[in-house]
Amino acid sequence: MVATSPPRNDLRYTWKVTASSFLGNTLEYYDFLVYGTAAAVVFPKVFFPEAGGFVATLSAFGTFAVGFLARPLGGLYFGSRGDRHGRKSTLMVTLVLMGVSTILIGLLPGYDSIGVWAPILLVVLRLAQGFAVGGEWGGSMIIVLESAPPHRRGFFSAWPNTGGFSAQILITGVFAYVFTLPDEQLLSWGWRIPFLLSAVVLVVTFWMRRSLHETPVFTSAVAADPQRATHGPIRRIFVDDWRNLLLIVGLRFAEALPYFLLTVFALSYGASIGIEKGQLNNAILIAAVLAFVSHGAFAALSDRIGRRPVYFFGAAVVFVMAFPFFAMLHSGSTVLIVLAYVLVLNVGHNAINAIQPAFYAELFPAERRYTGAAAGREIASVFAGGLTPFVATALAGADGSRWPLVAAYVMVGAVVTMIAVYKAPESYRRDLTTTGTSVR
C-alpha cells in the first residue's frame, strides 16, 4: 500500500523532505567518512599492527575501498526496491542498516584482543555500510527531486548532497577532540567516540522520515501501472539505459577523485611531509562551511542555464588545480593550504556535486529512476571514489616523493568527466513523468 502524496508544489513539505534527506545523507557521509579518517590515522595501528607503517596504511585504505565494492549491489537492490515498492520505506531500511553498522564498528575489539578476527569483522561491517550507502544516496535525492517544484529541482536536491560537508564539520569537530588524547587513550577508546555518536543522527533522522509521504511522481506512476511491482528495473537499466550508466561513471571522476583525495588521502600524505593534522582539519572545516553557499549558488544557476555548463566548469577547475594544489600543500603555509582547499572543493568539486542529484536522476524515467541513478553512481564509486586513497598512496610512494603522479591521476579523471559532460544530454527542463533521455 503506497502512502498518499502531498499536494504538488507545497514548499513547506518540500523543505521538510529536504531536511530529512539532508540529515540522512549527513549520516551516510558521516559514517563513511569517519571510517576514512580513522583508516588514515588510527586503523593501521588498531587492526593491522603486525604490518609495517606504509603497508599498514595501504591495508587500512584497502578496507576503506572494500565499502565501495558493496555500494553497486546496494544501489541495485535498494534502487529496485524503491522503484517497485516506494522511496520512503526503502529509505527507512537503508538508514537503519547504515547507522547500526557504524555503531558496531565503534564497538569492535582491536587486533590485540581478538587477533585476525578484528580486521575480518571490520571488513564485514564495512561491506554492510557500503551496501546501505548504495541505496541511501539515490533515494534521499530522488524523494526531494520528485517533491520539488519543477523549476527548482536542482536547487532543492542540492541541499541533501551537502550532507558530505555537514558530516565533515561533525567529524572535524569530534576528531579535533579525539586527536588531543594521548596515543594510548586514542588507540584504546578515543577513536570509538566518532562512530558511537552516529547514533544521535540516526535517531533524529528516523523520527523525521516516519512522517514523510511517497512522492507525487511515484504515486502517479503506481496509479498508471498498478502491476509495476512485478517489473524488473535492474534488467531494463542495463538493456535500455546502459549508455546513461556509462555517462554517470564518467561524470563522477572529477567529483569523487578530488573529494577523497583532499579529505582522506591528504591526511596521511600531509603527515609524511611534516604538515600537522590540525592544519588540514582546519582547511577541511572551512571548505565544509563554505560548501553550503557554493552548493546553493551553483544549483540555482543550473536551474537557470542548465546542468551541463555548470558541471563542465567544475571539472575544468579540478583539472587546472591538480598540480597547484600540491604546490600549495607543500608550501606549509596555512593560508595557502586553506586557499587550495577552497579552490578545489568549493569552486571545482561543489559545482559538480551540487547538481549531481538532479542531473543523474533526470536521465532516467520514473519507473527505474531510483535504480538507474543509484546503481550508476555507486558503480562509478568503485572506480572514482573508493580506490582513490589506495591508488594515490601507492602512486605517491612511501615517502610521498611521487606526488606528480597523483596530480596527473586527478587531471586524467577530470578529462574523462569533461568528455562525459560533452556527450550527456541537457536535462534541466525535462518532465519527470516522461520517458528518459539518452546520450546525444
Short mmCIF file of C-alpha atoms in Angstrom, two decimals:
data_model
loop_
_atom_site.label_atom_id
_atom_site.label_comp_id
_atom_site.label_asym_id
_atom_site.label_seq_id
_atom_site.Cartn_x
_atom_site.Cartn_y
_atom_site.Cartn_z
CA MET A 1 0.00 0.00 0.00
CA VAL A 2 1.52 3.30 -1.08
CA ALA A 3 1.10 6.34 1.13
CA THR A 4 -0.75 9.27 -0.29
CA SER A 5 1.36 12.09 -1.61
CA PRO A 6 1.24 15.74 -0.54
CA PRO A 7 -0.11 18.49 -2.79
CA ARG A 8 2.25 19.35 -5.63
CA ASN A 9 4.46 22.41 -5.18
CA ASP A 10 3.85 22.53 -1.42
CA LEU A 11 7.04 24.39 -0.44
CA ARG A 12 6.63 23.73 3.28
CA TYR A 13 6.50 20.00 2.69
CA THR A 14 9.35 20.23 0.14
CA TRP A 15 11.57 21.80 2.79
CA LYS A 16 10.57 19.06 5.24
CA VAL A 17 11.55 16.36 2.76
CA THR A 18 14.77 18.22 2.00
CA ALA A 19 15.65 18.45 5.70
CA SER A 20 15.07 14.74 6.30
CA SER A 21 17.13 13.82 3.25
CA PHE A 22 19.86 16.22 4.33
CA LEU A 23 20.06 14.51 7.72
CA GLY A 24 20.03 11.08 6.13
CA ASN A 25 22.81 12.00 3.75
CA THR A 26 24.72 13.58 6.63
CA LEU A 27 24.54 10.26 8.47
CA GLU A 28 25.60 8.42 5.31
CA TYR A 29 28.66 10.56 4.78
CA TYR A 30 29.44 10.84 8.47
CA ASP A 31 29.52 7.07 8.78
CA PHE A 32 31.52 6.61 5.60
CA LEU A 33 34.00 9.46 6.14
CA VAL A 34 34.58 8.84 9.83
CA TYR A 35 35.83 5.46 8.67
CA GLY A 36 38.14 7.16 6.16
CA THR A 37 39.60 9.47 8.80
CA ALA A 38 40.13 6.57 11.18
CA ALA A 39 41.66 4.49 8.37
CA ALA A 40 44.18 7.25 7.69
CA VAL A 41 45.19 7.84 11.31
CA VAL A 42 44.16 5.03 13.69
CA PHE A 43 43.23 1.76 11.96
CA PRO A 44 46.78 0.87 10.83
CA LYS A 45 47.76 0.52 14.49
CA VAL A 46 44.49 -0.89 15.87
CA PHE A 47 43.66 -3.50 13.21
CA PHE A 48 46.93 -4.05 11.32
CA PRO A 49 49.66 -3.70 13.97
CA GLU A 50 51.83 -6.50 12.56
CA ALA A 51 52.28 -4.75 9.21
CA GLY A 52 54.83 -2.02 8.63
CA GLY A 53 53.82 1.64 8.58
CA PHE A 54 53.39 2.01 4.80
CA VAL A 55 51.89 -1.48 4.36
CA ALA A 56 49.55 -0.95 7.33
CA THR A 57 48.30 2.30 5.80
CA LEU A 58 47.69 0.57 2.46
CA SER A 59 45.83 -2.21 4.29
CA ALA A 60 43.63 0.28 6.15
CA PHE A 61 42.84 2.14 2.92
CA GLY A 62 42.11 -1.24 1.35
CA THR A 63 39.31 -1.79 3.86
CA PHE A 64 38.10 1.73 3.05
CA ALA A 65 37.87 0.70 -0.62
CA VAL A 66 36.02 -2.51 0.27
CA GLY A 67 32.98 -0.49 1.30
CA PHE A 68 32.73 0.87 -2.21
CA LEU A 69 32.64 -2.64 -3.68
CA ALA A 70 29.31 -3.26 -1.92
CA ARG A 71 27.80 0.06 -2.98
CA PRO A 72 26.76 -1.01 -6.51
CA LEU A 73 25.00 -4.07 -5.08
CA GLY A 74 23.20 -1.84 -2.60
CA GLY A 75 22.30 0.60 -5.36
CA LEU A 76 20.82 -2.19 -7.48
CA TYR A 77 18.95 -3.88 -4.64
CA PHE A 78 17.55 -0.82 -2.90
CA GLY A 79 17.04 1.02 -6.18
CA SER A 80 14.91 -1.84 -7.49
CA ARG A 81 13.01 -1.98 -4.22
CA GLY A 82 12.44 1.79 -4.25
CA ASP A 83 11.18 1.78 -7.84
CA ARG A 84 8.75 -1.07 -7.18
CA HIS A 85 7.60 -0.52 -3.59
CA GLY A 86 8.30 3.10 -2.77
CA ARG A 87 11.01 5.62 -1.90
CA LYS A 88 10.08 6.18 1.74
CA SER A 89 10.02 2.58 3.01
CA THR A 90 13.30 1.83 1.27
CA LEU A 91 15.00 4.83 2.85
CA MET A 92 13.93 3.67 6.30
CA VAL A 93 15.76 0.37 5.75
CA THR A 94 18.96 1.93 4.40
CA LEU A 95 19.05 4.42 7.27
CA VAL A 96 18.88 1.76 9.99
CA LEU A 97 21.37 -0.58 8.29
CA MET A 98 23.88 2.23 7.83
CA GLY A 99 23.61 3.53 11.38
CA VAL A 100 23.77 0.14 13.10
CA SER A 101 26.81 -0.94 11.05
CA THR A 102 28.71 2.18 12.08
CA ILE A 103 27.83 1.80 15.76
CA LEU A 104 29.07 -1.81 15.67
CA ILE A 105 32.39 -0.69 14.19
CA GLY A 106 32.77 1.60 17.18
CA LEU A 107 32.27 -1.41 19.48
CA LEU A 108 34.62 -3.72 17.59
CA PRO A 109 37.63 -5.11 19.54
CA GLY A 110 41.07 -4.48 18.07
CA TYR A 111 43.70 -6.92 16.79
CA ASP A 112 45.32 -7.18 20.21
CA SER A 113 42.05 -8.55 21.66
CA ILE A 114 40.72 -10.99 19.04
CA GLY A 115 43.55 -11.31 16.55
CA VAL A 116 42.76 -11.78 12.86
CA TRP A 117 39.01 -11.70 13.56
CA ALA A 118 39.29 -7.94 14.18
CA PRO A 119 40.15 -6.97 10.56
CA ILE A 120 37.76 -9.68 9.25
CA LEU A 121 34.81 -8.27 11.19
CA LEU A 122 35.89 -4.77 10.21
CA VAL A 123 35.62 -5.73 6.54
CA VAL A 124 32.19 -7.34 7.07
CA LEU A 125 30.81 -4.22 8.75
CA ARG A 126 32.40 -2.03 6.08
CA LEU A 127 30.60 -4.10 3.44
CA ALA A 128 27.32 -3.57 5.31
CA GLN A 129 28.00 0.18 5.36
CA GLY A 130 28.64 0.19 1.63
CA PHE A 131 25.53 -1.86 0.88
CA ALA A 132 23.36 0.62 2.80
CA VAL A 133 25.01 3.70 1.30
CA GLY A 134 24.36 2.31 -2.17
CA GLY A 135 20.63 2.77 -1.63
CA GLU A 136 20.61 5.80 0.69
CA TRP A 137 22.06 8.42 -1.64
CA GLY A 138 19.81 7.71 -4.61
CA GLY A 139 16.64 7.51 -2.56
CA SER A 140 17.29 10.60 -0.46
CA MET A 141 17.98 12.68 -3.58
CA ILE A 142 15.09 11.34 -5.64
CA ILE A 143 12.47 11.80 -2.93
CA VAL A 144 13.43 15.50 -2.88
CA LEU A 145 13.70 15.83 -6.66
CA GLU A 146 10.23 14.34 -7.21
CA SER A 147 8.67 16.50 -4.47
CA ALA A 148 10.18 19.86 -5.52
CA PRO A 149 8.73 22.46 -7.91
CA PRO A 150 9.89 21.59 -11.47
CA HIS A 151 11.77 24.85 -11.99
CA ARG A 152 13.72 24.46 -8.71
CA ARG A 153 14.63 20.78 -8.77
CA GLY A 154 18.34 21.45 -8.92
CA PHE A 155 18.24 23.88 -6.01
CA PHE A 156 16.31 21.66 -3.59
CA SER A 157 18.06 18.39 -4.45
CA ALA A 158 21.45 20.07 -3.91
CA TRP A 159 20.91 20.52 -0.18
CA PRO A 160 20.87 16.84 0.76
CA ASN A 161 24.09 16.50 -1.21
CA THR A 162 25.77 18.90 1.21
CA GLY A 163 25.49 16.08 3.72
CA GLY A 164 29.09 15.20 2.99
CA PHE A 165 30.21 18.61 4.18
CA SER A 166 27.94 18.79 7.21
CA ALA A 167 29.31 15.36 8.11
CA GLN A 168 32.82 16.65 7.60
CA ILE A 169 32.12 19.50 10.04
CA LEU A 170 30.92 16.99 12.63
CA ILE A 171 33.89 14.69 12.00
CA THR A 172 36.40 17.54 12.16
CA GLY A 173 34.93 18.76 15.43
CA VAL A 174 34.88 15.31 17.01
CA PHE A 175 38.37 14.38 15.87
CA ALA A 176 39.68 17.77 16.99
CA TYR A 177 38.96 16.49 20.49
CA VAL A 178 39.96 12.89 19.82
CA PHE A 179 43.35 13.91 18.38
CA THR A 180 44.19 15.74 21.63
CA LEU A 181 44.10 12.47 23.56
CA PRO A 182 47.36 10.70 24.41
CA ASP A 183 48.15 7.91 21.91
CA GLU A 184 47.30 5.20 24.43
CA GLN A 185 43.80 6.57 25.02
CA LEU A 186 43.29 7.39 21.34
CA LEU A 187 44.09 3.83 20.29
CA SER A 188 42.13 2.15 23.07
CA TRP A 189 38.81 4.05 23.29
CA GLY A 190 39.14 7.55 21.85
CA TRP A 191 38.76 6.52 18.19
CA ARG A 192 35.43 4.84 19.06
CA ILE A 193 33.70 8.09 20.06
CA PRO A 194 33.02 9.37 16.49
CA PHE A 195 31.47 6.01 15.48
CA LEU A 196 29.19 5.79 18.50
CA LEU A 197 27.99 9.39 18.11
CA SER A 198 26.34 8.48 14.80
CA ALA A 199 23.50 7.04 16.92
CA VAL A 200 22.29 10.60 17.57
CA VAL A 201 21.84 11.42 13.87
CA LEU A 202 20.28 8.00 13.30
CA VAL A 203 17.53 8.56 15.88
CA VAL A 204 16.70 12.11 14.72
CA THR A 205 16.58 11.15 11.03
CA PHE A 206 14.46 8.05 11.68
CA TRP A 207 11.93 10.18 13.56
CA MET A 208 11.70 12.71 10.71
CA ARG A 209 11.37 10.15 7.94
CA ARG A 210 8.46 8.37 9.59
CA SER A 211 6.12 11.24 8.68
CA LEU A 212 7.08 11.55 5.00
CA HIS A 213 4.80 10.67 2.08
CA GLU A 214 5.64 9.00 -1.17
CA THR A 215 6.43 11.45 -3.96
CA PRO A 216 3.75 12.72 -6.40
CA VAL A 217 5.73 11.28 -9.32
CA PHE A 218 5.88 7.82 -7.76
CA THR A 219 2.20 7.73 -6.75
CA SER A 220 1.23 8.85 -10.26
CA ALA A 221 3.36 6.08 -11.76
CA VAL A 222 1.70 3.50 -9.49
CA ALA A 223 -1.76 4.74 -10.47
CA ALA A 224 -0.86 4.48 -14.16
CA ASP A 225 0.60 0.96 -13.79
CA PRO A 226 -0.68 -0.95 -10.72
CA GLN A 227 1.35 -4.04 -11.73
CA ARG A 228 4.65 -2.15 -11.77
CA ALA A 229 5.95 -4.06 -8.71
CA THR A 230 6.31 -7.12 -10.95
CA HIS A 231 8.58 -5.31 -13.42
CA GLY A 232 12.35 -5.74 -13.36
CA PRO A 233 14.06 -2.31 -13.35
CA ILE A 234 17.53 -3.85 -12.92
CA ARG A 235 17.43 -5.68 -16.24
CA ARG A 236 15.96 -2.69 -18.03
CA ILE A 237 18.62 -0.20 -16.93
CA PHE A 238 21.34 -2.45 -18.33
CA VAL A 239 19.42 -3.06 -21.55
CA ASP A 240 17.73 0.30 -22.18
CA ASP A 241 19.86 2.73 -20.18
CA TRP A 242 23.41 1.33 -20.38
CA ARG A 243 24.64 4.48 -22.14
CA ASN A 244 23.43 6.65 -19.28
CA LEU A 245 25.10 4.30 -16.77
CA LEU A 246 28.40 4.76 -18.61
CA LEU A 247 27.84 8.51 -18.65
CA ILE A 248 27.43 8.61 -14.87
CA VAL A 249 30.66 6.64 -14.41
CA GLY A 250 32.50 9.25 -16.45
CA LEU A 251 30.72 12.15 -14.77
CA ARG A 252 31.83 11.04 -11.30
CA PHE A 253 35.61 11.15 -11.74
CA ALA A 254 36.09 14.92 -11.41
CA GLU A 255 33.87 14.93 -8.33
CA ALA A 256 34.99 11.84 -6.40
CA LEU A 257 38.74 11.98 -7.04
CA PRO A 258 39.40 15.41 -5.52
CA TYR A 259 36.94 14.87 -2.67
CA PHE A 260 38.51 11.69 -1.32
CA LEU A 261 41.97 12.93 -2.20
CA LEU A 262 41.57 16.04 -0.02
CA THR A 263 39.51 14.56 2.82
CA VAL A 264 41.12 11.12 3.22
CA PHE A 265 44.45 10.70 1.38
CA ALA A 266 45.77 14.17 2.27
CA LEU A 267 45.54 13.40 6.00
CA SER A 268 48.14 10.65 5.76
CA TYR A 269 50.15 12.32 2.97
CA GLY A 270 50.32 15.61 4.86
CA ALA A 271 51.82 13.87 7.89
CA SER A 272 54.53 12.37 5.65
CA ILE A 273 55.68 15.84 4.57
CA GLY A 274 55.52 17.41 8.02
CA ILE A 275 52.11 19.12 7.92
CA GLU A 276 50.19 18.98 11.20
CA LYS A 277 46.82 17.25 11.19
CA GLY A 278 45.30 20.39 12.70
CA GLN A 279 46.18 22.47 9.63
CA LEU A 280 44.45 20.06 7.28
CA ASN A 281 41.46 19.62 9.58
CA ASN A 282 41.01 23.40 9.74
CA ALA A 283 41.20 23.68 5.94
CA ILE A 284 38.60 20.92 5.56
CA LEU A 285 36.36 22.62 8.12
CA ILE A 286 36.48 25.99 6.32
CA ALA A 287 35.75 24.37 2.97
CA ALA A 288 32.88 22.41 4.52
CA VAL A 289 31.24 25.57 5.88
CA LEU A 290 31.62 27.41 2.55
CA ALA A 291 30.13 24.41 0.72
CA PHE A 292 26.63 25.39 1.79
CA VAL A 293 26.93 28.72 -0.01
CA SER A 294 28.56 27.31 -3.14
CA HIS A 295 26.09 24.43 -3.43
CA GLY A 296 23.11 26.75 -3.29
CA ALA A 297 24.63 29.14 -5.82
CA PHE A 298 25.72 26.51 -8.36
CA ALA A 299 22.45 24.57 -8.08
CA ALA A 300 20.33 27.68 -8.57
CA LEU A 301 22.47 28.60 -11.58
CA SER A 302 21.91 25.15 -13.10
CA ASP A 303 18.13 25.68 -12.83
CA ARG A 304 18.57 28.79 -14.99
CA ILE A 305 21.22 27.86 -17.59
CA GLY A 306 21.29 24.05 -17.44
CA ARG A 307 23.23 21.27 -15.76
CA ARG A 308 25.91 20.76 -18.42
CA PRO A 309 27.69 24.14 -18.40
CA VAL A 310 27.93 24.24 -14.59
CA TYR A 311 29.17 20.66 -14.45
CA PHE A 312 31.79 21.27 -17.16
CA PHE A 313 33.04 24.36 -15.32
CA GLY A 314 33.60 22.35 -12.14
CA ALA A 315 35.54 19.64 -13.98
CA ALA A 316 37.73 22.26 -15.67
CA VAL A 317 38.61 23.82 -12.30
CA VAL A 318 39.60 20.42 -10.90
CA PHE A 319 41.83 19.85 -13.94
CA VAL A 320 43.56 23.22 -13.63
CA MET A 321 44.10 22.94 -9.85
CA ALA A 322 45.62 19.43 -9.74
CA PHE A 323 49.30 20.49 -9.68
CA PRO A 324 48.83 23.86 -7.93
CA PHE A 325 47.08 22.09 -5.06
CA PHE A 326 50.16 20.03 -4.23
CA ALA A 327 52.43 23.05 -4.63
CA MET A 328 50.29 24.98 -2.15
CA LEU A 329 50.19 21.99 0.19
CA HIS A 330 53.99 21.64 0.13
CA SER A 331 54.37 25.32 1.00
CA GLY A 332 53.29 24.52 4.55
CA SER A 333 51.51 27.89 4.70
CA THR A 334 48.15 27.66 6.45
CA VAL A 335 46.73 30.43 4.25
CA LEU A 336 47.80 28.72 1.01
CA ILE A 337 46.57 25.34 2.20
CA VAL A 338 43.15 26.77 3.03
CA LEU A 339 43.03 28.58 -0.32
CA ALA A 340 43.92 25.34 -2.12
CA TYR A 341 41.08 23.50 -0.39
CA VAL A 342 38.61 26.28 -1.17
CA LEU A 343 39.53 26.40 -4.86
CA VAL A 344 39.43 22.64 -5.40
CA LEU A 345 36.44 21.80 -3.19
CA ASN A 346 34.24 24.90 -3.13
CA VAL A 347 34.78 26.06 -6.70
CA GLY A 348 35.61 22.87 -8.59
CA HIS A 349 34.05 19.99 -6.69
CA ASN A 350 30.97 21.86 -5.43
CA ALA A 351 29.98 23.00 -8.92
CA ILE A 352 29.73 19.31 -9.80
CA ASN A 353 28.39 17.92 -6.54
CA ALA A 354 25.61 20.49 -6.27
CA ILE A 355 23.84 19.33 -9.42
CA GLN A 356 24.68 15.62 -9.44
CA PRO A 357 21.37 14.54 -7.84
CA ALA A 358 19.22 16.33 -10.39
CA PHE A 359 21.47 15.59 -13.38
CA TYR A 360 21.73 11.85 -12.71
CA ALA A 361 18.09 11.27 -11.79
CA GLU A 362 16.80 13.26 -14.76
CA LEU A 363 18.48 10.78 -17.09
CA PHE A 364 16.00 8.02 -16.17
CA PRO A 365 12.19 7.59 -16.33
CA ALA A 366 10.17 7.32 -13.12
CA GLU A 367 9.74 3.53 -13.20
CA ARG A 368 13.51 2.94 -12.99
CA ARG A 369 14.86 6.30 -11.78
CA TYR A 370 15.91 5.10 -8.32
CA THR A 371 17.63 2.01 -9.76
CA GLY A 372 19.38 3.87 -12.55
CA ALA A 373 20.63 6.85 -10.55
CA ALA A 374 21.70 4.79 -7.53
CA ALA A 375 23.35 1.97 -9.48
CA GLY A 376 25.10 4.35 -11.87
CA ARG A 377 26.54 6.47 -9.09
CA GLU A 378 27.64 3.53 -6.98
CA ILE A 379 29.21 1.59 -9.85
CA ALA A 380 31.19 4.75 -10.52
CA SER A 381 32.09 4.99 -6.83
CA VAL A 382 34.17 1.81 -7.09
CA PHE A 383 36.44 3.31 -9.73
CA ALA A 384 36.28 7.02 -8.99
CA GLY A 385 35.91 7.06 -5.21
CA GLY A 386 36.78 4.08 -3.10
CA LEU A 387 40.09 3.33 -4.77
CA THR A 388 41.32 6.94 -4.64
CA PRO A 389 43.14 6.87 -1.26
CA PHE A 390 44.66 3.46 -2.05
CA VAL A 391 45.77 4.39 -5.59
CA ALA A 392 47.01 7.83 -4.52
CA THR A 393 49.04 6.33 -1.65
CA ALA A 394 50.59 3.76 -3.99
CA LEU A 395 51.38 6.38 -6.63
CA ALA A 396 52.91 8.82 -4.13
CA GLY A 397 55.17 6.13 -2.66
CA ALA A 398 56.31 5.57 0.91
CA ASP A 399 57.99 8.98 1.13
CA GLY A 400 55.40 10.87 -0.94
CA SER A 401 58.00 11.95 -3.47
CA ARG A 402 55.99 10.79 -6.48
CA TRP A 403 53.13 13.23 -5.84
CA PRO A 404 53.15 14.48 -9.50
CA LEU A 405 51.70 11.07 -10.44
CA VAL A 406 48.80 11.73 -8.08
CA ALA A 407 48.19 15.15 -9.64
CA ALA A 408 48.27 13.59 -13.12
CA TYR A 409 45.80 10.96 -11.93
CA VAL A 410 43.36 13.71 -10.95
CA MET A 411 43.83 15.51 -14.28
CA VAL A 412 43.04 12.36 -16.25
CA GLY A 413 39.87 11.90 -14.21
CA ALA A 414 38.83 15.49 -14.91
CA VAL A 415 39.31 14.97 -18.65
CA VAL A 416 37.14 11.84 -18.54
CA THR A 417 34.40 13.87 -16.86
CA MET A 418 34.60 16.71 -19.38
CA ILE A 419 34.17 14.21 -22.22
CA ALA A 420 31.16 12.69 -20.43
CA VAL A 421 29.58 16.14 -20.00
CA TYR A 422 30.02 16.80 -23.72
CA LYS A 423 28.24 13.53 -24.54
CA ALA A 424 25.44 13.98 -21.98
CA PRO A 425 22.01 15.42 -22.86
CA GLU A 426 20.74 18.56 -21.17
CA SER A 427 18.04 17.58 -18.69
CA TYR A 428 17.06 20.54 -16.53
CA ARG A 429 13.75 21.18 -18.30
CA ARG A 430 12.71 17.57 -18.62
CA ASP A 431 9.28 16.38 -17.45
CA LEU A 432 9.99 13.72 -14.81
CA THR A 433 6.91 11.70 -15.80
CA THR A 434 8.07 11.16 -19.40
CA THR A 435 10.45 8.66 -20.96
CA GLY A 436 14.11 9.05 -20.06
CA THR A 437 16.61 10.88 -22.19
CA SER A 438 19.67 9.29 -23.75
CA VAL A 439 23.19 10.06 -24.84
CA ARG A 440 23.48 12.59 -27.60
#
